[in-house]
Amino acid sequence: MNKWKIAGIAFALFAVAVSLLNASWIAPEPKGKLMLVAHRGIAQPYDRAGLTNETCTAARMLPSDHQFIENSLFSIQHAVRLGADAIEIDVHPTADGRMVVFHDWTLDCRTNGTGLVREKTLAELKALDIGYGYTADGGKTFPLRGRGVGAMPTVEEVLRAVPRKMLIVNFKSRNPADADAFLTAVARAGQTVDARFGFSGDAVVTNRLKQQVPGAWVFGKQEIKACLVDYLKLGWSGYVPASCRDTTVAVPLNYQWAIWGWPNRFLDRMAGVNTKVILFGDMDENQIAAGLLTPEQLSDVPRSFRGYLWVDNMYDIGRALQ
């Protein structure tokens, strides 16, 4: 045989070996359960085109058939009723040593207040209407105005409202003192940080929390991206890179095809190195992956997927699953 034929046979054998090494169908059935993560509880949908960090999403609300306000107790509790296994919440400290649940860094977009959340007292924040700024028609009408007065909850109120549900806590700042403030709030509620908590945010804050609570589940954008990138390069060989060990990896729904061994083999490899897997919705052209937005996307989630499924539209998706 000439050298080209030998090379062709060698390549074919290599391709077969890689295919079998990464075959999902011969991997062990994934253990555990599918965990639905309701992002901010039940939130209002909004136009996502051209988003930046400065975008006021409440002013880009899409027409909706529900009146839930994200990060409120009513929204969080109803997400649980619709089947959420975990709730993602955003937290800020207050000027008088408490900690509240609210998404934005400032009050100007969603509420009838102004300024930084962390510069207000709890009493000042409780006096605000967190549904004040939502509009789907450019400011002609505000359908949620008046429905969110006094509805910005404290961390303690959330813990007591859903005492047995997992909470994934997103720290909005780069101040390590916020980790201590959160732990104080948990203690104030008569609870402790255990396996039902997860934490995301800047490494300065999450590292501080992990110092206080060794073994806590923490993750950030850099870690979940680093694992994914390195695995795409090396996963074909069956090797799990160091960046994928004892960490968290995020997989966009529209990039499943690129994951070596997806889903069963990949999940087995990640379980073997103590790494949690979060499945997001589609990644857009700006490299931003939202949670699942429509019930139709559920058909793209493998039936054998056992990990965290990030859901932005818990209202429609929860009802579809029920």
PDB file of C-alpha atoms in Angstrom:
ATOM      1  CA  MET A   1       0.000   0.000   0.000  1.00  0.00           C
ATOM      2  CA  ASN A   2       1.200   3.506  -0.715  1.00  0.00           C
ATOM      3  CA  LYS A   3       1.682   6.026   2.047  1.00  0.00           C
ATOM      4  CA  TRP A   4      -1.622   7.826   1.331  1.00  0.00           C
ATOM      5  CA  LYS A   5      -3.627   4.643   1.726  1.00  0.00           C
ATOM      6  CA  ILE A   6      -1.825   3.854   4.969  1.00  0.00           C
ATOM      7  CA  ALA A   7      -2.502   7.366   6.230  1.00  0.00           C
ATOM      8  CA  GLY A   8      -6.171   7.038   5.287  1.00  0.00           C
ATOM      9  CA  ILE A   9      -6.546   3.739   7.144  1.00  0.00           C
ATOM     10  CA  ALA A  10      -4.736   5.150  10.177  1.00  0.00           C
ATOM     11  CA  PHE A  11      -7.003   8.198  10.207  1.00  0.00           C
ATOM     12  CA  ALA A  12     -10.109   6.036   9.902  1.00  0.00           C
ATOM     13  CA  LEU A  13      -8.981   3.855  12.817  1.00  0.00           C
ATOM     14  CA  PHE A  14      -8.216   6.961  14.851  1.00  0.00           C
ATOM     15  CA  ALA A  15     -11.660   8.413  14.091  1.00  0.00           C
ATOM     16  CA  VAL A  16     -13.366   5.168  15.128  1.00  0.00           C
ATOM     17  CA  ALA A  17     -11.351   5.053  18.357  1.00  0.00           C
ATOM     18  CA  VAL A  18     -12.212   8.666  19.227  1.00  0.00           C
ATOM     19  CA  SER A  19     -15.859   8.050  18.375  1.00  0.00           C
ATOM     20  CA  LEU A  20     -16.068   5.024  20.665  1.00  0.00           C
ATOM     21  CA  LEU A  21     -14.126   6.764  23.426  1.00  0.00           C
ATOM     22  CA  ASN A  22     -16.669   9.583  23.404  1.00  0.00           C
ATOM     23  CA  ALA A  23     -19.790   7.566  22.652  1.00  0.00           C
ATOM     24  CA  SER A  24     -22.622   8.726  24.864  1.00  0.00           C
ATOM     25  CA  TRP A  25     -24.699   5.596  24.297  1.00  0.00           C
ATOM     26  CA  ILE A  26     -22.176   3.268  25.961  1.00  0.00           C
ATOM     27  CA  ALA A  27     -21.551   5.592  28.925  1.00  0.00           C
ATOM     28  CA  PRO A  28     -23.172   4.914  32.309  1.00  0.00           C
ATOM     29  CA  GLU A  29     -26.628   6.359  32.805  1.00  0.00           C
ATOM     30  CA  PRO A  30     -26.186   9.716  34.601  1.00  0.00           C
ATOM     31  CA  LYS A  31     -27.088   9.691  38.282  1.00  0.00           C
ATOM     32  CA  GLY A  32     -28.982  12.326  40.207  1.00  0.00           C
ATOM     33  CA  LYS A  33     -31.858  14.414  38.889  1.00  0.00           C
ATOM     34  CA  LEU A  34     -32.594  17.314  36.610  1.00  0.00           C
ATOM     35  CA  MET A  35     -32.503  20.522  38.654  1.00  0.00           C
ATOM     36  CA  LEU A  36     -34.624  23.389  37.324  1.00  0.00           C
ATOM     37  CA  VAL A  37     -33.093  26.738  38.302  1.00  0.00           C
ATOM     38  CA  ALA A  38     -35.587  29.621  38.175  1.00  0.00           C
ATOM     39  CA  HIS A  39     -33.520  32.708  37.382  1.00  0.00           C
ATOM     40  CA  ARG A  40     -34.798  35.458  39.736  1.00  0.00           C
ATOM     41  CA  GLY A  41     -37.917  33.377  40.408  1.00  0.00           C
ATOM     42  CA  ILE A  42     -40.523  34.343  37.831  1.00  0.00           C
ATOM     43  CA  ALA A  43     -39.419  37.388  35.855  1.00  0.00           C
ATOM     44  CA  GLN A  44     -40.991  39.584  33.228  1.00  0.00           C
ATOM     45  CA  PRO A  45     -39.763  38.896  29.660  1.00  0.00           C
ATOM     46  CA  TYR A  46     -37.880  41.693  27.921  1.00  0.00           C
ATOM     47  CA  ASP A  47     -36.387  42.556  24.542  1.00  0.00           C
ATOM     48  CA  ARG A  48     -32.829  41.202  24.558  1.00  0.00           C
ATOM     49  CA  ALA A  49     -31.602  42.783  21.319  1.00  0.00           C
ATOM     50  CA  GLY A  50     -28.444  44.856  21.756  1.00  0.00           C
ATOM     51  CA  LEU A  51     -28.226  44.538  25.525  1.00  0.00           C
ATOM     52  CA  THR A  52     -25.410  46.266  27.407  1.00  0.00           C
ATOM     53  CA  ASN A  53     -24.605  46.571  31.102  1.00  0.00           C
ATOM     54  CA  GLU A  54     -26.391  49.925  31.070  1.00  0.00           C
ATOM     55  CA  THR A  55     -29.656  48.652  29.552  1.00  0.00           C
ATOM     56  CA  CYS A  56     -32.752  49.203  31.671  1.00  0.00           C
ATOM     57  CA  THR A  57     -34.539  45.926  30.928  1.00  0.00           C
ATOM     58  CA  ALA A  58     -37.690  46.985  32.793  1.00  0.00           C
ATOM     59  CA  ALA A  59     -38.189  49.679  30.144  1.00  0.00           C
ATOM     60  CA  ARG A  60     -37.971  46.972  27.454  1.00  0.00           C
ATOM     61  CA  MET A  61     -40.605  44.701  28.926  1.00  0.00           C
ATOM     62  CA  LEU A  62     -42.450  42.513  26.433  1.00  0.00           C
ATOM     63  CA  PRO A  63     -46.213  42.020  26.652  1.00  0.00           C
ATOM     64  CA  SER A  64     -46.870  39.402  29.317  1.00  0.00           C
ATOM     65  CA  ASP A  65     -49.819  37.441  30.643  1.00  0.00           C
ATOM     66  CA  HIS A  66     -48.567  37.444  34.236  1.00  0.00           C
ATOM     67  CA  GLN A  67     -47.797  40.144  36.794  1.00  0.00           C
ATOM     68  CA  PHE A  68     -44.968  38.580  38.773  1.00  0.00           C
ATOM     69  CA  ILE A  69     -42.010  40.785  39.683  1.00  0.00           C
ATOM     70  CA  GLU A  70     -38.596  39.132  39.741  1.00  0.00           C
ATOM     71  CA  ASN A  71     -36.793  38.548  43.046  1.00  0.00           C
ATOM     72  CA  SER A  72     -39.990  39.146  45.038  1.00  0.00           C
ATOM     73  CA  LEU A  73     -41.311  36.629  47.558  1.00  0.00           C
ATOM     74  CA  PHE A  74     -44.459  36.040  45.515  1.00  0.00           C
ATOM     75  CA  SER A  75     -42.370  35.401  42.394  1.00  0.00           C
ATOM     76  CA  ILE A  76     -40.006  33.041  44.211  1.00  0.00           C
ATOM     77  CA  GLN A  77     -42.767  31.066  45.909  1.00  0.00           C
ATOM     78  CA  HIS A  78     -44.744  30.676  42.694  1.00  0.00           C
ATOM     79  CA  ALA A  79     -41.633  29.475  40.850  1.00  0.00           C
ATOM     80  CA  VAL A  80     -41.423  26.684  43.424  1.00  0.00           C
ATOM     81  CA  ARG A  81     -45.090  25.841  42.828  1.00  0.00           C
ATOM     82  CA  LEU A  82     -44.317  25.543  39.115  1.00  0.00           C
ATOM     83  CA  GLY A  83     -41.584  22.994  39.805  1.00  0.00           C
ATOM     84  CA  ALA A  84     -38.383  24.971  40.396  1.00  0.00           C
ATOM     85  CA  ASP A  85     -35.782  22.943  42.299  1.00  0.00           C
ATOM     86  CA  ALA A  86     -33.552  25.963  42.863  1.00  0.00           C
ATOM     87  CA  ILE A  87     -33.953  29.738  42.794  1.00  0.00           C
ATOM     88  CA  GLU A  88     -31.268  32.182  41.673  1.00  0.00           C
ATOM     89  CA  ILE A  89     -31.373  35.448  43.628  1.00  0.00           C
ATOM     90  CA  ASP A  90     -29.282  38.639  43.538  1.00  0.00           C
ATOM     91  CA  VAL A  91     -28.200  40.225  46.813  1.00  0.00           C
ATOM     92  CA  HIS A  92     -26.980  43.587  48.107  1.00  0.00           C
ATOM     93  CA  PRO A  93     -26.103  44.850  51.584  1.00  0.00           C
ATOM     94  CA  THR A  94     -27.990  47.846  52.939  1.00  0.00           C
ATOM     95  CA  ALA A  95     -26.543  50.928  54.604  1.00  0.00           C
ATOM     96  CA  ASP A  96     -27.718  49.675  58.015  1.00  0.00           C
ATOM     97  CA  GLY A  97     -26.264  46.176  57.911  1.00  0.00           C
ATOM     98  CA  ARG A  98     -29.067  44.107  56.394  1.00  0.00           C
ATOM     99  CA  MET A  99     -29.113  42.309  53.044  1.00  0.00           C
ATOM    100  CA  VAL A 100     -31.825  42.560  50.397  1.00  0.00           C
ATOM    101  CA  VAL A 101     -32.722  40.644  47.245  1.00  0.00           C
ATOM    102  CA  PHE A 102     -32.751  42.853  44.142  1.00  0.00           C
ATOM    103  CA  HIS A 103     -31.112  42.559  40.737  1.00  0.00           C
ATOM    104  CA  ASP A 104     -29.841  45.994  39.744  1.00  0.00           C
ATOM    105  CA  TRP A 105     -26.879  47.857  41.203  1.00  0.00           C
ATOM    106  CA  THR A 106     -29.012  51.009  41.262  1.00  0.00           C
ATOM    107  CA  LEU A 107     -32.675  51.712  41.944  1.00  0.00           C
ATOM    108  CA  ASP A 108     -33.392  54.016  39.011  1.00  0.00           C
ATOM    109  CA  CYS A 109     -34.525  51.460  36.410  1.00  0.00           C
ATOM    110  CA  ARG A 110     -37.087  49.328  38.256  1.00  0.00           C
ATOM    111  CA  THR A 111     -38.221  51.409  41.208  1.00  0.00           C
ATOM    112  CA  ASN A 112     -39.412  54.882  42.121  1.00  0.00           C
ATOM    113  CA  GLY A 113     -36.130  55.453  43.948  1.00  0.00           C
ATOM    114  CA  THR A 114     -32.712  56.632  42.815  1.00  0.00           C
ATOM    115  CA  GLY A 115     -29.112  55.873  43.722  1.00  0.00           C
ATOM    116  CA  LEU A 116     -27.199  52.798  44.806  1.00  0.00           C
ATOM    117  CA  VAL A 117     -29.036  50.006  46.601  1.00  0.00           C
ATOM    118  CA  ARG A 118     -26.219  49.576  49.098  1.00  0.00           C
ATOM    119  CA  GLU A 119     -26.385  53.239  50.144  1.00  0.00           C
ATOM    120  CA  LYS A 120     -30.008  52.966  51.347  1.00  0.00           C
ATOM    121  CA  THR A 121     -31.329  51.720  54.664  1.00  0.00           C
ATOM    122  CA  LEU A 122     -33.704  48.794  54.816  1.00  0.00           C
ATOM    123  CA  ALA A 123     -36.566  51.122  55.721  1.00  0.00           C
ATOM    124  CA  GLU A 124     -35.861  53.273  52.663  1.00  0.00           C
ATOM    125  CA  LEU A 125     -35.779  50.226  50.388  1.00  0.00           C
ATOM    126  CA  LYS A 126     -38.957  48.783  51.887  1.00  0.00           C
ATOM    127  CA  ALA A 127     -40.768  52.032  51.057  1.00  0.00           C
ATOM    128  CA  LEU A 128     -40.098  51.639  47.329  1.00  0.00           C
ATOM    129  CA  ASP A 129     -42.211  50.117  44.559  1.00  0.00           C
ATOM    130  CA  ILE A 130     -40.096  47.481  42.797  1.00  0.00           C
ATOM    131  CA  GLY A 131     -42.621  47.259  39.951  1.00  0.00           C
ATOM    132  CA  TYR A 132     -42.618  50.990  39.250  1.00  0.00           C
ATOM    133  CA  GLY A 133     -40.475  51.132  36.093  1.00  0.00           C
ATOM    134  CA  TYR A 134     -41.828  48.251  34.018  1.00  0.00           C
ATOM    135  CA  THR A 135     -43.336  49.265  30.680  1.00  0.00           C
ATOM    136  CA  ALA A 136     -43.975  47.409  27.421  1.00  0.00           C
ATOM    137  CA  ASP A 137     -45.029  50.417  25.348  1.00  0.00           C
ATOM    138  CA  GLY A 138     -42.280  52.976  25.779  1.00  0.00           C
ATOM    139  CA  GLY A 139     -43.693  54.541  28.924  1.00  0.00           C
ATOM    140  CA  LYS A 140     -47.333  54.953  27.941  1.00  0.00           C
ATOM    141  CA  THR A 141     -48.471  52.447  30.549  1.00  0.00           C
ATOM    142  CA  PHE A 142     -46.848  50.832  33.586  1.00  0.00           C
ATOM    143  CA  PRO A 143     -48.783  47.622  34.322  1.00  0.00           C
ATOM    144  CA  LEU A 144     -46.864  46.661  37.463  1.00  0.00           C
ATOM    145  CA  ARG A 145     -46.768  50.090  39.066  1.00  0.00           C
ATOM    146  CA  GLY A 146     -48.186  49.927  42.591  1.00  0.00           C
ATOM    147  CA  ARG A 147     -47.909  46.140  42.770  1.00  0.00           C
ATOM    148  CA  GLY A 148     -44.413  46.084  44.225  1.00  0.00           C
ATOM    149  CA  VAL A 149     -44.667  48.538  47.097  1.00  0.00           C
ATOM    150  CA  GLY A 150     -42.697  47.194  50.048  1.00  0.00           C
ATOM    151  CA  ALA A 151     -41.931  44.013  48.098  1.00  0.00           C
ATOM    152  CA  MET A 152     -38.109  44.099  48.084  1.00  0.00           C
ATOM    153  CA  PRO A 153     -37.381  41.131  50.371  1.00  0.00           C
ATOM    154  CA  THR A 154     -34.541  40.589  52.785  1.00  0.00           C
ATOM    155  CA  VAL A 155     -32.428  37.457  52.576  1.00  0.00           C
ATOM    156  CA  GLU A 156     -34.031  36.260  55.803  1.00  0.00           C
ATOM    157  CA  GLU A 157     -37.520  36.601  54.332  1.00  0.00           C
ATOM    158  CA  VAL A 158     -36.533  34.508  51.309  1.00  0.00           C
ATOM    159  CA  LEU A 159     -34.950  31.833  53.490  1.00  0.00           C
ATOM    160  CA  ARG A 160     -38.104  31.561  55.555  1.00  0.00           C
ATOM    161  CA  ALA A 161     -40.385  31.597  52.511  1.00  0.00           C
ATOM    162  CA  VAL A 162     -38.652  28.652  50.795  1.00  0.00           C
ATOM    163  CA  PRO A 163     -36.775  26.935  53.642  1.00  0.00           C
ATOM    164  CA  ARG A 164     -36.101  23.665  51.851  1.00  0.00           C
ATOM    165  CA  LYS A 165     -35.261  24.872  48.351  1.00  0.00           C
ATOM    166  CA  MET A 166     -31.793  25.381  46.931  1.00  0.00           C
ATOM    167  CA  LEU A 167     -30.736  29.000  46.547  1.00  0.00           C
ATOM    168  CA  ILE A 168     -28.071  30.112  44.095  1.00  0.00           C
ATOM    169  CA  VAL A 169     -26.914  33.484  45.380  1.00  0.00           C
ATOM    170  CA  ASN A 170     -25.394  36.015  43.007  1.00  0.00           C
ATOM    171  CA  PHE A 171     -23.253  38.696  44.643  1.00  0.00           C
ATOM    172  CA  LYS A 172     -23.483  41.912  42.635  1.00  0.00           C
ATOM    173  CA  SER A 173     -20.376  43.634  44.026  1.00  0.00           C
ATOM    174  CA  ARG A 174     -16.639  43.092  44.345  1.00  0.00           C
ATOM    175  CA  ASN A 175     -16.632  43.733  48.070  1.00  0.00           C
ATOM    176  CA  PRO A 176     -15.631  40.655  50.113  1.00  0.00           C
ATOM    177  CA  ALA A 177     -17.555  42.063  53.081  1.00  0.00           C
ATOM    178  CA  ASP A 178     -20.752  41.124  51.224  1.00  0.00           C
ATOM    179  CA  ALA A 179     -19.962  37.458  51.855  1.00  0.00           C
ATOM    180  CA  ASP A 180     -19.843  38.117  55.593  1.00  0.00           C
ATOM    181  CA  ALA A 181     -23.072  40.123  55.412  1.00  0.00           C
ATOM    182  CA  PHE A 182     -24.810  37.222  53.703  1.00  0.00           C
ATOM    183  CA  LEU A 183     -23.624  34.716  56.303  1.00  0.00           C
ATOM    184  CA  THR A 184     -24.864  37.054  59.035  1.00  0.00           C
ATOM    185  CA  ALA A 185     -28.271  37.202  57.340  1.00  0.00           C
ATOM    186  CA  VAL A 186     -28.423  33.405  57.151  1.00  0.00           C
ATOM    187  CA  ALA A 187     -27.592  33.148  60.846  1.00  0.00           C
ATOM    188  CA  ARG A 188     -30.230  35.791  61.592  1.00  0.00           C
ATOM    189  CA  ALA A 189     -32.765  33.513  59.901  1.00  0.00           C
ATOM    190  CA  GLY A 190     -31.687  30.658  62.181  1.00  0.00           C
ATOM    191  CA  GLN A 191     -30.089  28.674  59.331  1.00  0.00           C
ATOM    192  CA  THR A 192     -26.617  27.659  58.166  1.00  0.00           C
ATOM    193  CA  VAL A 193     -24.978  27.506  54.741  1.00  0.00           C
ATOM    194  CA  ASP A 194     -24.974  23.906  53.560  1.00  0.00           C
ATOM    195  CA  ALA A 195     -25.234  21.907  50.333  1.00  0.00           C
ATOM    196  CA  ARG A 196     -28.485  23.581  49.299  1.00  0.00           C
ATOM    197  CA  PHE A 197     -26.636  26.836  48.604  1.00  0.00           C
ATOM    198  CA  GLY A 198     -24.620  27.875  45.584  1.00  0.00           C
ATOM    199  CA  PHE A 199     -22.791  31.170  45.087  1.00  0.00           C
ATOM    200  CA  SER A 200     -21.761  33.113  41.997  1.00  0.00           C
ATOM    201  CA  GLY A 201     -20.094  36.457  41.464  1.00  0.00           C
ATOM    202  CA  ASP A 202     -16.672  38.057  41.492  1.00  0.00           C
ATOM    203  CA  ALA A 203     -13.914  35.793  42.801  1.00  0.00           C
ATOM    204  CA  VAL A 204     -12.992  38.287  45.529  1.00  0.00           C
ATOM    205  CA  VAL A 205     -16.418  37.784  47.111  1.00  0.00           C
ATOM    206  CA  THR A 206     -16.879  34.060  46.477  1.00  0.00           C
ATOM    207  CA  ASN A 207     -13.359  33.268  47.686  1.00  0.00           C
ATOM    208  CA  ARG A 208     -14.115  35.096  50.926  1.00  0.00           C
ATOM    209  CA  LEU A 209     -17.268  33.046  51.348  1.00  0.00           C
ATOM    210  CA  LYS A 210     -15.388  29.828  50.703  1.00  0.00           C
ATOM    211  CA  GLN A 211     -12.851  30.797  53.378  1.00  0.00           C
ATOM    212  CA  GLN A 212     -15.730  31.104  55.818  1.00  0.00           C
ATOM    213  CA  VAL A 213     -17.539  28.001  54.578  1.00  0.00           C
ATOM    214  CA  PRO A 214     -15.015  25.475  53.229  1.00  0.00           C
ATOM    215  CA  GLY A 215     -16.587  23.220  50.630  1.00  0.00           C
ATOM    216  CA  ALA A 216     -19.277  25.716  49.602  1.00  0.00           C
ATOM    217  CA  TRP A 217     -20.282  25.603  45.932  1.00  0.00           C
ATOM    218  CA  VAL A 218     -18.973  28.785  44.308  1.00  0.00           C
ATOM    219  CA  PHE A 219     -18.507  29.690  40.654  1.00  0.00           C
ATOM    220  CA  GLY A 220     -17.929  32.662  38.376  1.00  0.00           C
ATOM    221  CA  LYS A 221     -17.932  33.488  34.682  1.00  0.00           C
ATOM    222  CA  GLN A 222     -14.213  32.881  34.266  1.00  0.00           C
ATOM    223  CA  GLU A 223     -14.242  29.381  35.751  1.00  0.00           C
ATOM    224  CA  ILE A 224     -17.224  28.083  33.814  1.00  0.00           C
ATOM    225  CA  LYS A 225     -15.853  29.460  30.554  1.00  0.00           C
ATOM    226  CA  ALA A 226     -12.292  28.198  31.135  1.00  0.00           C
ATOM    227  CA  CYS A 227     -13.474  24.633  31.644  1.00  0.00           C
ATOM    228  CA  LEU A 228     -15.633  24.672  28.527  1.00  0.00           C
ATOM    229  CA  VAL A 229     -12.872  26.079  26.301  1.00  0.00           C
ATOM    230  CA  ASP A 230     -10.229  23.648  27.567  1.00  0.00           C
ATOM    231  CA  TYR A 231     -12.551  20.665  27.289  1.00  0.00           C
ATOM    232  CA  LEU A 232     -13.406  21.504  23.687  1.00  0.00           C
ATOM    233  CA  LYS A 233      -9.679  21.341  22.930  1.00  0.00           C
ATOM    234  CA  LEU A 234      -8.796  18.188  24.869  1.00  0.00           C
ATOM    235  CA  GLY A 235     -11.969  16.257  25.599  1.00  0.00           C
ATOM    236  CA  TRP A 236     -11.721  14.118  22.457  1.00  0.00           C
ATOM    237  CA  SER A 237      -8.914  12.173  24.160  1.00  0.00           C
ATOM    238  CA  GLY A 238     -10.948  11.402  27.267  1.00  0.00           C
ATOM    239  CA  TYR A 239      -8.699  13.675  29.305  1.00  0.00           C
ATOM    240  CA  VAL A 240     -10.422  16.070  31.695  1.00  0.00           C
ATOM    241  CA  PRO A 241      -8.309  19.243  31.951  1.00  0.00           C
ATOM    242  CA  ALA A 242      -7.363  20.719  35.318  1.00  0.00           C
ATOM    243  CA  SER A 243      -9.671  23.686  34.747  1.00  0.00           C
ATOM    244  CA  CYS A 244     -12.619  21.250  34.793  1.00  0.00           C
ATOM    245  CA  ARG A 245     -11.854  19.665  38.158  1.00  0.00           C
ATOM    246  CA  ASP A 246     -13.811  20.578  41.309  1.00  0.00           C
ATOM    247  CA  THR A 247     -15.601  23.402  39.560  1.00  0.00           C
ATOM    248  CA  THR A 248     -18.658  24.299  37.462  1.00  0.00           C
ATOM    249  CA  VAL A 249     -19.052  24.233  33.676  1.00  0.00           C
ATOM    250  CA  ALA A 250     -21.746  25.923  31.592  1.00  0.00           C
ATOM    251  CA  VAL A 251     -22.981  24.468  28.301  1.00  0.00           C
ATOM    252  CA  PRO A 252     -25.093  26.611  25.930  1.00  0.00           C
ATOM    253  CA  LEU A 253     -28.027  24.763  24.388  1.00  0.00           C
ATOM    254  CA  ASN A 254     -26.908  25.564  20.828  1.00  0.00           C
ATOM    255  CA  TYR A 255     -23.354  24.264  21.450  1.00  0.00           C
ATOM    256  CA  GLN A 256     -24.217  20.790  22.669  1.00  0.00           C
ATOM    257  CA  TRP A 257     -22.999  19.358  19.366  1.00  0.00           C
ATOM    258  CA  ALA A 258     -19.451  20.518  20.154  1.00  0.00           C
ATOM    259  CA  ILE A 259     -19.159  18.785  23.545  1.00  0.00           C
ATOM    260  CA  TRP A 260     -17.153  15.571  23.412  1.00  0.00           C
ATOM    261  CA  GLY A 261     -19.250  12.686  24.738  1.00  0.00           C
ATOM    262  CA  TRP A 262     -22.416  14.719  25.168  1.00  0.00           C
ATOM    263  CA  PRO A 263     -24.478  14.061  27.135  1.00  0.00           C
ATOM    264  CA  ASN A 264     -23.868  10.840  29.073  1.00  0.00           C
ATOM    265  CA  ARG A 265     -20.112  10.446  28.645  1.00  0.00           C
ATOM    266  CA  PHE A 266     -19.517  14.134  29.376  1.00  0.00           C
ATOM    267  CA  LEU A 267     -21.712  14.061  32.490  1.00  0.00           C
ATOM    268  CA  ASP A 268     -19.930  10.938  33.708  1.00  0.00           C
ATOM    269  CA  ARG A 269     -16.535  12.598  33.268  1.00  0.00           C
ATOM    270  CA  MET A 270     -17.629  15.737  35.097  1.00  0.00           C
ATOM    271  CA  ALA A 271     -19.157  13.722  37.936  1.00  0.00           C
ATOM    272  CA  GLY A 272     -15.870  11.868  38.257  1.00  0.00           C
ATOM    273  CA  VAL A 273     -13.991  15.107  38.950  1.00  0.00           C
ATOM    274  CA  ASN A 274     -16.648  16.652  41.208  1.00  0.00           C
ATOM    275  CA  THR A 275     -17.785  19.250  38.675  1.00  0.00           C
ATOM    276  CA  LYS A 276     -21.342  20.534  38.338  1.00  0.00           C
ATOM    277  CA  VAL A 277     -22.895  21.091  34.898  1.00  0.00           C
ATOM    278  CA  ILE A 278     -25.270  23.952  34.082  1.00  0.00           C
ATOM    279  CA  LEU A 279     -27.186  23.859  30.799  1.00  0.00           C
ATOM    280  CA  PHE A 280     -28.139  27.325  29.586  1.00  0.00           C
ATOM    281  CA  GLY A 281     -30.210  28.460  26.631  1.00  0.00           C
ATOM    282  CA  ASP A 282     -28.732  29.534  23.302  1.00  0.00           C
ATOM    283  CA  MET A 283     -25.605  31.666  23.225  1.00  0.00           C
ATOM    284  CA  ASP A 284     -26.055  34.777  21.077  1.00  0.00           C
ATOM    285  CA  GLU A 285     -23.626  36.682  18.851  1.00  0.00           C
ATOM    286  CA  ASN A 286     -22.381  38.644  21.885  1.00  0.00           C
ATOM    287  CA  GLN A 287     -21.350  35.402  23.603  1.00  0.00           C
ATOM    288  CA  ILE A 288     -24.122  35.799  26.191  1.00  0.00           C
ATOM    289  CA  ALA A 289     -26.160  32.734  27.117  1.00  0.00           C
ATOM    290  CA  ALA A 290     -29.543  33.371  28.692  1.00  0.00           C
ATOM    291  CA  GLY A 291     -31.550  30.727  30.435  1.00  0.00           C
ATOM    292  CA  LEU A 292     -34.279  28.857  28.578  1.00  0.00           C
ATOM    293  CA  LEU A 293     -36.819  31.335  27.224  1.00  0.00           C
ATOM    294  CA  THR A 294     -39.475  29.190  25.537  1.00  0.00           C
ATOM    295  CA  PRO A 295     -41.085  25.788  26.184  1.00  0.00           C
ATOM    296  CA  GLU A 296     -40.019  24.764  22.667  1.00  0.00           C
ATOM    297  CA  GLN A 297     -36.390  24.755  23.821  1.00  0.00           C
ATOM    298  CA  LEU A 298     -37.168  21.848  26.139  1.00  0.00           C
ATOM    299  CA  SER A 299     -37.130  19.539  23.117  1.00  0.00           C
ATOM    300  CA  ASP A 300     -33.395  20.305  22.776  1.00  0.00           C
ATOM    301  CA  VAL A 301     -32.620  19.202  26.333  1.00  0.00           C
ATOM    302  CA  PRO A 302     -31.454  15.559  26.378  1.00  0.00           C
ATOM    303  CA  ARG A 303     -33.790  13.289  28.327  1.00  0.00           C
ATOM    304  CA  SER A 304     -30.790  11.863  30.157  1.00  0.00           C
ATOM    305  CA  PHE A 305     -29.438  15.256  31.234  1.00  0.00           C
ATOM    306  CA  ARG A 306     -28.807  15.323  34.967  1.00  0.00           C
ATOM    307  CA  GLY A 307     -27.558  18.705  36.056  1.00  0.00           C
ATOM    308  CA  TYR A 308     -28.771  22.267  36.468  1.00  0.00           C
ATOM    309  CA  LEU A 309     -31.098  23.626  33.780  1.00  0.00           C
ATOM    310  CA  TRP A 310     -31.073  27.434  33.869  1.00  0.00           C
ATOM    311  CA  VAL A 311     -34.545  28.844  33.155  1.00  0.00           C
ATOM    312  CA  ASP A 312     -35.270  32.529  32.489  1.00  0.00           C
ATOM    313  CA  ASN A 313     -38.957  32.003  31.684  1.00  0.00           C
ATOM    314  CA  MET A 314     -40.124  29.844  34.561  1.00  0.00           C
ATOM    315  CA  TYR A 315     -43.732  30.926  34.081  1.00  0.00           C
ATOM    316  CA  ASP A 316     -44.192  29.333  30.638  1.00  0.00           C
ATOM    317  CA  ILE A 317     -41.617  26.551  30.971  1.00  0.00           C
ATOM    318  CA  GLY A 318     -42.825  25.474  34.419  1.00  0.00           C
ATOM    319  CA  ARG A 319     -46.411  25.259  33.196  1.00  0.00           C
ATOM    320  CA  ALA A 320     -45.338  23.333  30.073  1.00  0.00           C
ATOM    321  CA  LEU A 321     -43.509  20.761  32.201  1.00  0.00           C
ATOM    322  CA  GLN A 322     -46.459  20.386  34.541  1.00  0.00           C
TER     323      GLN A 322
END
